[in-house]
Short mmCIF file of C-alpha atoms and ligand atoms in Angstrom, two decimals:
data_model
loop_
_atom_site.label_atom_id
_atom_site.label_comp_id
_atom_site.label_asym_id
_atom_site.label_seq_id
_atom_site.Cartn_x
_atom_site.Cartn_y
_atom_site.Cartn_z
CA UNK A 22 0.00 0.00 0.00
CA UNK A 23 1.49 3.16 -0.97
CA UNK A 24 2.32 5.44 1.92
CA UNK A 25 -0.23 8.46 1.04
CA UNK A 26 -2.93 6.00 0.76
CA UNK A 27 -2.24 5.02 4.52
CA UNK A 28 -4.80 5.75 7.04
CA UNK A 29 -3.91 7.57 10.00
CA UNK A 30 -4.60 10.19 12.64
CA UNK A 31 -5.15 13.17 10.97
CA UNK A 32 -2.32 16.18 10.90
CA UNK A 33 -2.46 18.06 13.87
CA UNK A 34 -1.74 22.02 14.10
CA UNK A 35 1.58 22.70 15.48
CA UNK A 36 1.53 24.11 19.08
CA UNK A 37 2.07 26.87 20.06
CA UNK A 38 5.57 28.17 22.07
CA UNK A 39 3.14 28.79 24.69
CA UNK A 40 -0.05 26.99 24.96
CA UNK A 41 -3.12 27.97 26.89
CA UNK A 42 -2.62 24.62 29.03
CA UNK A 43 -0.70 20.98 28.94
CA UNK A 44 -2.04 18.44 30.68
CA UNK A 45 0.86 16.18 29.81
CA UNK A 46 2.69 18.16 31.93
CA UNK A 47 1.57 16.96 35.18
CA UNK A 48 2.30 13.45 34.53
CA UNK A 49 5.61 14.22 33.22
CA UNK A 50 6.36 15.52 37.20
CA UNK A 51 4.46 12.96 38.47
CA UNK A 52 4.54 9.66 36.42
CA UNK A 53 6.14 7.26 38.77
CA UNK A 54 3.70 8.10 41.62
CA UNK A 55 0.59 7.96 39.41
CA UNK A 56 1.69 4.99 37.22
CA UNK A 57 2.14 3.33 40.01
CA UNK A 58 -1.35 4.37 41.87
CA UNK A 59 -3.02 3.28 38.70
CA UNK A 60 -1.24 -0.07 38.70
CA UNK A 61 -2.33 -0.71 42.46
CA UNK A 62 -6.26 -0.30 41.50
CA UNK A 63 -5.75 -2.19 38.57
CA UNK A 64 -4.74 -5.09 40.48
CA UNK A 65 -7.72 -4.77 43.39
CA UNK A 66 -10.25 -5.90 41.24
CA UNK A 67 -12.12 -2.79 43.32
CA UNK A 68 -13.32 -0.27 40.53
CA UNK A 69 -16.06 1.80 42.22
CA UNK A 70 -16.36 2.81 46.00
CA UNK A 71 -13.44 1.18 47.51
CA UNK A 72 -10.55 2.05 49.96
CA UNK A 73 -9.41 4.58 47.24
CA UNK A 74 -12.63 6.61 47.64
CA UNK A 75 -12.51 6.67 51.08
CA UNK A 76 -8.66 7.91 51.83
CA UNK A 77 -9.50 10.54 48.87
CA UNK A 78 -12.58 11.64 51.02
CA UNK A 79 -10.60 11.70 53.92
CA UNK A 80 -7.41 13.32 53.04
CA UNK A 81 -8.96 16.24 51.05
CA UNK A 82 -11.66 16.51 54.06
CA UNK A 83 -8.21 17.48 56.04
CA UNK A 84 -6.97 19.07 53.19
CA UNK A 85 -9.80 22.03 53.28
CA UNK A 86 -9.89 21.77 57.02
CA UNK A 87 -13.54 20.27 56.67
CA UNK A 88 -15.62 17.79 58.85
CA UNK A 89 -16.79 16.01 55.93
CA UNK A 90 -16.28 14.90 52.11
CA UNK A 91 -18.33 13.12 49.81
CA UNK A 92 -16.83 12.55 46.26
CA UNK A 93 -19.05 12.59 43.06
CA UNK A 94 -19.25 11.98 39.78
CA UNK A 95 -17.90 15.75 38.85
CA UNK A 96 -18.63 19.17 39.77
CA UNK A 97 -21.51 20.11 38.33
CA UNK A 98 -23.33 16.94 40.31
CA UNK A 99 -21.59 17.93 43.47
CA UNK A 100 -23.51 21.40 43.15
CA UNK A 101 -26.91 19.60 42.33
CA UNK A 102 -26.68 17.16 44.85
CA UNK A 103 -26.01 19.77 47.79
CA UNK A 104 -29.07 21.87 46.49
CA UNK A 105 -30.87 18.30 46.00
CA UNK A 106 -29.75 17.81 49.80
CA UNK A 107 -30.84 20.71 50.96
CA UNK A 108 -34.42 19.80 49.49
CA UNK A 109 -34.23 22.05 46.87
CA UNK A 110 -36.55 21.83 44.19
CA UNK A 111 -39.30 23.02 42.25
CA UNK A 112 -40.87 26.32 43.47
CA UNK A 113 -38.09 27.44 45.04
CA UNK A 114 -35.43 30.16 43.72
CA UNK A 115 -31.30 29.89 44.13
CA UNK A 116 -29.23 33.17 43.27
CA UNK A 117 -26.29 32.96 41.39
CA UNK A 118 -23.90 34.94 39.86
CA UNK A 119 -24.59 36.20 36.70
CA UNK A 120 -20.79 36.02 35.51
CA UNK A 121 -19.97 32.19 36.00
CA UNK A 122 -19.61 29.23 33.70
CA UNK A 123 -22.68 27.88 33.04
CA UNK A 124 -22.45 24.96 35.60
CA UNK A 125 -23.50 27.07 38.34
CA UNK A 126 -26.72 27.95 37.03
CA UNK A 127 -27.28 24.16 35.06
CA UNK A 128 -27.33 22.40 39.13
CA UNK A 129 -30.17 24.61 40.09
CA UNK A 130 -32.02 23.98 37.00
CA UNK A 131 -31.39 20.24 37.32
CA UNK A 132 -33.22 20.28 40.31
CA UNK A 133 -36.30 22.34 39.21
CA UNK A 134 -35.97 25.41 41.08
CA UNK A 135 -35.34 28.80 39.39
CA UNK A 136 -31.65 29.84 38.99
CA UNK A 137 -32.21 33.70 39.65
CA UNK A 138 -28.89 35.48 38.76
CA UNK A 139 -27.29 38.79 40.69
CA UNK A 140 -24.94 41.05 39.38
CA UNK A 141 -20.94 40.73 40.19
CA UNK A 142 -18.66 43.01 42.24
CA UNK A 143 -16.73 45.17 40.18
CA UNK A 144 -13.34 44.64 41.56
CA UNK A 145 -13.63 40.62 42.66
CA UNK A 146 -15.75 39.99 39.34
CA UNK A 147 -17.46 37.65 42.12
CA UNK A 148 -21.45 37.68 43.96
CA UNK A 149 -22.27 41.22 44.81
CA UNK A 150 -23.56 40.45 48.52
CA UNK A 151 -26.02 44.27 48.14
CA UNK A 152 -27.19 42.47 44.65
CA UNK A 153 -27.67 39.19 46.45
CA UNK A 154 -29.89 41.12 48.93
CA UNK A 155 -31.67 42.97 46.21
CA UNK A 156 -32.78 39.81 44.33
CA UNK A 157 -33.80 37.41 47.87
CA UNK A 158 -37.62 36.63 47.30
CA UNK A 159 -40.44 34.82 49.73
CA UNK A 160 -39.04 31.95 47.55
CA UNK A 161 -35.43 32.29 47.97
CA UNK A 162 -34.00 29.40 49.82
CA UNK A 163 -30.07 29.42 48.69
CA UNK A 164 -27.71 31.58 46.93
CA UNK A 165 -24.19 29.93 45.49
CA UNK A 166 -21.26 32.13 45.09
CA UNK A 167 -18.71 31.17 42.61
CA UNK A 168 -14.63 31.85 43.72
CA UNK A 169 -14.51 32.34 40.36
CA UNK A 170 -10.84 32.25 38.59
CA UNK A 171 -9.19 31.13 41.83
CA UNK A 172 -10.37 34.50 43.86
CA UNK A 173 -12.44 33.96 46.39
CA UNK A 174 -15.95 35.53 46.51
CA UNK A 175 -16.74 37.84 49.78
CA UNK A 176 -17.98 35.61 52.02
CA UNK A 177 -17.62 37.50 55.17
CA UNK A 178 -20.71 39.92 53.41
CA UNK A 179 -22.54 37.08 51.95
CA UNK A 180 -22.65 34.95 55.03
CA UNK A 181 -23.85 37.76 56.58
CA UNK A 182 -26.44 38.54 53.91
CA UNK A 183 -27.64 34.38 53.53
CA UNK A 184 -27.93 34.77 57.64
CA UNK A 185 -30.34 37.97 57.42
CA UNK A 186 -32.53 36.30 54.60
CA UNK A 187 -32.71 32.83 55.98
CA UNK A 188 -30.98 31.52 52.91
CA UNK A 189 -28.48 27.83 52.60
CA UNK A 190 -24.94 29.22 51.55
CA UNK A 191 -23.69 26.98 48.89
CA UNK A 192 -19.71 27.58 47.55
CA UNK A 193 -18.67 26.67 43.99
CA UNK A 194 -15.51 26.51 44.30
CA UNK A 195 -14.88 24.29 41.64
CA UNK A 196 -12.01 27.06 40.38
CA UNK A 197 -10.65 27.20 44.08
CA UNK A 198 -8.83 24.64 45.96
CA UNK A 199 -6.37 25.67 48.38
CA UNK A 200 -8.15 29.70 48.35
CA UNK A 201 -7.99 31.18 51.56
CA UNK A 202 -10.50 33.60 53.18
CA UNK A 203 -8.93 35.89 56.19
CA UNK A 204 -6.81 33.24 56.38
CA UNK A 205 -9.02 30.32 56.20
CA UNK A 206 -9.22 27.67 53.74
CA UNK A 207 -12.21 27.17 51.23
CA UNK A 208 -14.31 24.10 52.67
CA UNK A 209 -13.33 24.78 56.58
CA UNK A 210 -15.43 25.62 59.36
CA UNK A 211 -19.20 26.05 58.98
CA UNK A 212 -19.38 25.67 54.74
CA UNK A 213 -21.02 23.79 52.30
CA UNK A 214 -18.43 23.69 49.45
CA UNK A 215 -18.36 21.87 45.85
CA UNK A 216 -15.13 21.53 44.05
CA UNK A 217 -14.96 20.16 40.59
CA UNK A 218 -12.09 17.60 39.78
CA UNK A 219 -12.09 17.79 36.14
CA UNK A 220 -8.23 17.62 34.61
CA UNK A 221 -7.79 21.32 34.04
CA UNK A 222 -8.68 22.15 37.57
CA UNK A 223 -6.31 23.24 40.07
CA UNK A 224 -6.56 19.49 41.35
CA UNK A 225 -7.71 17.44 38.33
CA UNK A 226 -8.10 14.33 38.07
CA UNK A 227 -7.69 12.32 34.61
CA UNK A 228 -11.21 12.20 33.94
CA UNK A 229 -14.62 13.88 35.56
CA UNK A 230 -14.18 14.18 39.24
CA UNK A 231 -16.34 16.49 41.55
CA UNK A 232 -16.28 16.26 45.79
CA UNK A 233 -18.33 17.94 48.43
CA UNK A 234 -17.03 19.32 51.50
CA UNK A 235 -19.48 20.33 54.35
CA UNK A 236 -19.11 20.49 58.07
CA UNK A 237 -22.98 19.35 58.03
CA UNK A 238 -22.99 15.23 58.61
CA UNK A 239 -26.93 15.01 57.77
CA UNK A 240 -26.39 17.05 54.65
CA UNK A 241 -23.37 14.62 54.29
CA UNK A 242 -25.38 11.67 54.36
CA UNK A 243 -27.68 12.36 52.63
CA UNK A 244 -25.76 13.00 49.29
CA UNK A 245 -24.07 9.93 50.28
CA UNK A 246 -27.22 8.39 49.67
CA UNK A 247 -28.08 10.63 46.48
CA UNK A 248 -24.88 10.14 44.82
CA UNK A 249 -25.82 6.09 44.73
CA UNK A 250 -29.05 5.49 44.07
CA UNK A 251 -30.42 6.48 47.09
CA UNK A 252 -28.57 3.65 48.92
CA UNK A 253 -26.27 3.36 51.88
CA UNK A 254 -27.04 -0.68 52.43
CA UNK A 255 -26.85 -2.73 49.30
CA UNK A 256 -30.75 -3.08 47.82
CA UNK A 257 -32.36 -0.61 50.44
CA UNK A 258 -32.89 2.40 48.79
CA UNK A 259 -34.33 4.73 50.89
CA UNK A 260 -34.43 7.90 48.77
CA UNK A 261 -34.90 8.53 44.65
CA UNK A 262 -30.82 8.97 44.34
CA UNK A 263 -28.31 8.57 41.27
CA UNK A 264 -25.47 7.83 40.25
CA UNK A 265 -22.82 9.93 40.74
CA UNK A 266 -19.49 8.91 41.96
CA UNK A 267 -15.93 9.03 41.82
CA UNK A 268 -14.33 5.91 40.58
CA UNK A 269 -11.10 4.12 42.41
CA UNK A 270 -8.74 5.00 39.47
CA UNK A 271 -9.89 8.81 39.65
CA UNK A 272 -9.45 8.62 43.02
CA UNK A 273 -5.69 6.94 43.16
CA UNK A 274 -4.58 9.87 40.58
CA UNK A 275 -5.86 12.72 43.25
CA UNK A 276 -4.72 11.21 46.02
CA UNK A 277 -1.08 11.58 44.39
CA UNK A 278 -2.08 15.24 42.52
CA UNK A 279 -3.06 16.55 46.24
CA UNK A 280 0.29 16.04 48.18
CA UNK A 281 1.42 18.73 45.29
CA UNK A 282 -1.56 20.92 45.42
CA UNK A 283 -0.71 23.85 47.50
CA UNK A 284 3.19 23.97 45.89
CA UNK A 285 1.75 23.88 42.33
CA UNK A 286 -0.86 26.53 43.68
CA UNK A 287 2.40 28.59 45.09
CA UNK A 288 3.84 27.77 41.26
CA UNK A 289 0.70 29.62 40.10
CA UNK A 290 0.98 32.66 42.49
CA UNK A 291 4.81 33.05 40.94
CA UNK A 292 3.54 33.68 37.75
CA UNK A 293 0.85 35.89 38.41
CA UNK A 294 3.11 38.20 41.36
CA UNK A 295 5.14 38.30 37.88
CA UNK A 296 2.38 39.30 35.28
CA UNK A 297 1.05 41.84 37.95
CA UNK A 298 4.64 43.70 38.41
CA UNK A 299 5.16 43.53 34.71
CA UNK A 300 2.05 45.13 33.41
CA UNK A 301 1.30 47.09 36.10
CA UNK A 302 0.00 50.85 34.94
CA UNK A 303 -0.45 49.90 31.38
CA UNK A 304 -3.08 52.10 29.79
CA UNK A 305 -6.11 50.31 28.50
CA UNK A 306 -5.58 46.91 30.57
CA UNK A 307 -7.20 46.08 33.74
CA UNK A 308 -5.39 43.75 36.41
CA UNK A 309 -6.94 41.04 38.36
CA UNK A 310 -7.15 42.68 41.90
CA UNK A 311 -6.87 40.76 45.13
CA UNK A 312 -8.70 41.57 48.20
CA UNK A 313 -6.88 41.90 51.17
CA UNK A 314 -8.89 39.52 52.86
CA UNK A 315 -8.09 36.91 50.30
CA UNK A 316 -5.57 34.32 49.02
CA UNK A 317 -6.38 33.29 45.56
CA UNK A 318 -5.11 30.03 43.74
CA UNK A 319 -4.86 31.47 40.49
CA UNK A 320 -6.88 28.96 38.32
CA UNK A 321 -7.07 31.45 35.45
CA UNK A 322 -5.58 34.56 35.13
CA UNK A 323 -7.69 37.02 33.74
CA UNK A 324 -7.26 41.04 32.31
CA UNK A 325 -10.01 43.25 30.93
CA UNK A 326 -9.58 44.96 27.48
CA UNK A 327 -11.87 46.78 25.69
CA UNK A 328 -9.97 46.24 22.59
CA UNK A 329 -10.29 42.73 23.19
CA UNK A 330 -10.06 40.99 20.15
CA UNK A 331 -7.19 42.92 18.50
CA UNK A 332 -5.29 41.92 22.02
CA UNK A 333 -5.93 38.38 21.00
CA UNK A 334 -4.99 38.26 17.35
CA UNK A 335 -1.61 40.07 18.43
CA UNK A 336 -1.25 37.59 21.49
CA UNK A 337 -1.48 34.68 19.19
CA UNK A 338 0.58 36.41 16.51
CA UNK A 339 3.52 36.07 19.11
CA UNK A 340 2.54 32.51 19.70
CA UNK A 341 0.75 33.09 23.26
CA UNK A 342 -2.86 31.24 23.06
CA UNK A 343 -5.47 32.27 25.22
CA UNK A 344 -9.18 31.64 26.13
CA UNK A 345 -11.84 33.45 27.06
CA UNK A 346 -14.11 32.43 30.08
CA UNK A 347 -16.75 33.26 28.98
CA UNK A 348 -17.92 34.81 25.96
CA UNK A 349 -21.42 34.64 26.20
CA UNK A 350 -23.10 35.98 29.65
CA UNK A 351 -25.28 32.91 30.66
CA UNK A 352 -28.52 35.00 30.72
CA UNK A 353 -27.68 35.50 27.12
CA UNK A 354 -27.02 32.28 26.05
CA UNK A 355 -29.49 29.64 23.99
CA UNK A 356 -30.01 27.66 27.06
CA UNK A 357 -31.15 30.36 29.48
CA UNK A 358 -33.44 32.13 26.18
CA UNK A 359 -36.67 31.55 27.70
CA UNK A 360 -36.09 33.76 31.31
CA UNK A 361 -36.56 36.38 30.58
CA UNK A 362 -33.42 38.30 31.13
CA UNK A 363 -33.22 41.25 28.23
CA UNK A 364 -29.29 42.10 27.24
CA UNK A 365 -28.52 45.14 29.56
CA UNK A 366 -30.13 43.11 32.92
CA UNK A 367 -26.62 42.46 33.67
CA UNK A 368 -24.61 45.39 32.76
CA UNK A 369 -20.95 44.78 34.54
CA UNK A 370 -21.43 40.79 33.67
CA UNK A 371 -22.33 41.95 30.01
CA UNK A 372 -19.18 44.41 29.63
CA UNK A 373 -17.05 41.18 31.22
CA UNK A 374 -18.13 38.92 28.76
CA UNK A 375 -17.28 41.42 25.80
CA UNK A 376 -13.73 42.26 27.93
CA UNK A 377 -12.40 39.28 29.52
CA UNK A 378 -9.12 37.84 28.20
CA UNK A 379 -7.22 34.74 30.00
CA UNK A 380 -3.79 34.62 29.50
CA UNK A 381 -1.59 31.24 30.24
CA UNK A 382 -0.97 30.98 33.79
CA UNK A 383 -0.03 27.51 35.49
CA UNK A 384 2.32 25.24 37.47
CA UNK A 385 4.35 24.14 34.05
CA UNK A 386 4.97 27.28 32.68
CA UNK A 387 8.72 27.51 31.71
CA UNK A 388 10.13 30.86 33.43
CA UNK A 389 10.60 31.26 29.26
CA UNK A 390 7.39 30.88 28.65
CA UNK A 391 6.11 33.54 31.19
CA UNK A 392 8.61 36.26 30.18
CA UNK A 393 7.46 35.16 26.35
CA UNK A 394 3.93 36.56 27.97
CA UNK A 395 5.44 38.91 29.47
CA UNK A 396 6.98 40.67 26.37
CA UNK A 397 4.23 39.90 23.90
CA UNK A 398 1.42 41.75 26.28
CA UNK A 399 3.58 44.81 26.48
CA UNK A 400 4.20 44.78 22.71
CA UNK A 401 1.22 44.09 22.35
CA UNK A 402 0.46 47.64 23.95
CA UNK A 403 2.73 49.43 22.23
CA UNK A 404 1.19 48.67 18.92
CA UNK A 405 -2.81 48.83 20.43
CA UNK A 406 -1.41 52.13 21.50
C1 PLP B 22 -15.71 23.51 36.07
C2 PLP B 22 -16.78 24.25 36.77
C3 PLP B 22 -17.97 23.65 37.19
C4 PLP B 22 -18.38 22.27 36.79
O1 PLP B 22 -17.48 21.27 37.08
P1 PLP B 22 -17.49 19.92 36.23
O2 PLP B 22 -16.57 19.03 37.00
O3 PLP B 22 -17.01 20.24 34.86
O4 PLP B 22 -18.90 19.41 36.23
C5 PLP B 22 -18.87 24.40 37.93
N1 PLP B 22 -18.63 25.67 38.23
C6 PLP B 22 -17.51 26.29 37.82
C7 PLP B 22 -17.31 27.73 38.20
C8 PLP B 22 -16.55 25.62 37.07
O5 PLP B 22 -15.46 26.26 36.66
#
């Protein structure tokens, strides 16, 4: 057979000098560890809640500093079954924020209530606690903040604001592990937290992964139950659950990723401390700002523009890709078309999705990589003028 005539994968586009994001990095730093948790499930012959699952549960539980862990099938699910925990359903309203992935908004949905969105704060891009009080209704019964790229949202002033109203507080901090709040880690003390696991999370696993963290043992239970098929004892199923769990090879990769968590984290601070001293003061750019009450883990990091898309096309002309999270404000978007919500409900969430740019920011980054950002922003500049 002649060569051309060969089948084969098709050509793929060259990479760029700096990608958005490798995930063959991490198991180039970690292969013998994780080859060799893989190898050690393979052998059990125990695929699906087994002693993995458990020390997972357990060690992360420690890790956030919280009573209790139950790991799911993957993020969004951990969100859905907290709400689903809570006895949330239909009739009853959840605020969210109205800059978030999609996700956020999707759990509530899943479990018929009404995802009810409030505007962002203008600095943290995170819930608005004054919009949050603004949009509470007879139905309200929760309201999820979303530590979105890595920054924790204000949860001093929404804790205060779900106390006044009655409401559940319910974290997604599936962009978050490792964030600190006056000191104190996501998921500790008196929280109900999901974290998504999926692989280009801060701790990803090498598949869909989700966990719950809560310092409420009912609660705990209860998705416990919910997350398989309502069942705790083999056959006795005492509730209408699902299935929704984290399987023994997922959970033999995170146990490994999580001994490096907070030093890849710290990895990810050293790039953005860099970014920020580099491009501080340039006209026309806005910088991720940290609160002082916060330590961010620096899932994404993320500038405003309003020349946007010209910043982009130069970006990638220097061979720096980037994303954008997200480009279409979920009020806007095709699933969320029948609430209601006119463009201009969300103003600041609106201009964000128009303005947002994430540059490459991560634990592999070559130091020659990040000055490669470095240098093409600031050209970049130059020529936007
Ligand atoms: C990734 C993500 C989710 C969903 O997590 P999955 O594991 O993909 O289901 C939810 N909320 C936010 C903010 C996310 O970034």
């Amino acid at each position: 057979m002649p060569a051309e005539a060969r089948p084969g994968p098709p050509p793929k586009a060259p990479r760029p000098p700096v990608p958005f994001l490798d995930l063959r990095a991490p198991y180039a730093e970690l292969r013998a560890g994780l080859d060799a948790a893989w190898a050690r499930v393979m052998g059990s012959g125990r695929f699906v809640l087994g002693p993995e699952v458990e020390a997972f549960e357990a060690e992360f539980a420690a890790y956030c500093g919280g009573a209790h862990c139950v790991s799911v099938g993957d993020g969004g699910s951990a969100l859905e079954l907290i709400l689903r925990g809570l006895g949330i359903g239909p009739g009853d309203e959840v605020i969210v924020p109205a800059h978030t992935f999609v996700a956020t908004w999707l759990a509530v949905s899943a479990t018929g209530a009404r995802p009810v969105p409030a505007e962002v704060d203008e600095h943290t891009w995170t819930l608005d606690a004054a919009a949050v009080a603004a949009a509470v209704t007879p139905r309200t019964r929760a309201v999820i903040p979303v530590h979105l790229y890595g920054h924790p949202a204000d949860l001093r002033a929404l804790r205060a604001c779900a106390g006044r109203y009655g409401l559940a507080l319910v974290e997604d901090a599936a962009q978050a592990p490792g964030a600190r709040v006056d000191g104190r880690r996501i998921g500790s003390g008196d929280s109900t937290v999901a974290f998504s696991l999926y692989p280009g999370k801060n701790l990803g696993a090498v598949g869909d992964g989700g966990a719950v963290v809560t310092s409420d043992g009912e609660l705990a239970r209860r998705i416990r139950l919910l997350r398989n098929y309502g069942c705790e004892v083999k056959y006795r199923h005492e509730v209408r659950g699902t299935n929704s769990r984290l399987d023994e090879l997922q959970a033999a990769v995170l146990r490994v990723k999580l001994e490096v968590l907070d030093e890849w984290n710290a990895r990810r601070a050293d790039v953005a401390k860099r970014y920020l001293a580099a491009w501080d003061g340039l006209p026309g750019l806005t910088l991720p700002r940290v609160a002082p009450w916060a330590a961010p883990v620096w899932h994404l990091f993320v500038v405003r523009c309003a020349r946007r898309e010209e910043l982009r096309r130069l970006l990638e002309a220097a061979g720096v890709e980037t994303l954008i999270h997200y480009p279409v404000p979920v009020h806007r978007s095709g699933a969320y078309a029948d609430a209601g919500l006119p463009a201009g409900a969300f103003p600041l969430s609106e201009r964000l999705a128009d303005e947002v740019l994430s540059l490459p920011i991560g634990p592999h980054l070559s130091a020659g990589q990040v000055e490669r950002v470095v240098t093409a922003l600031e050209e970049a500049f130059t020529r936007i003028g």
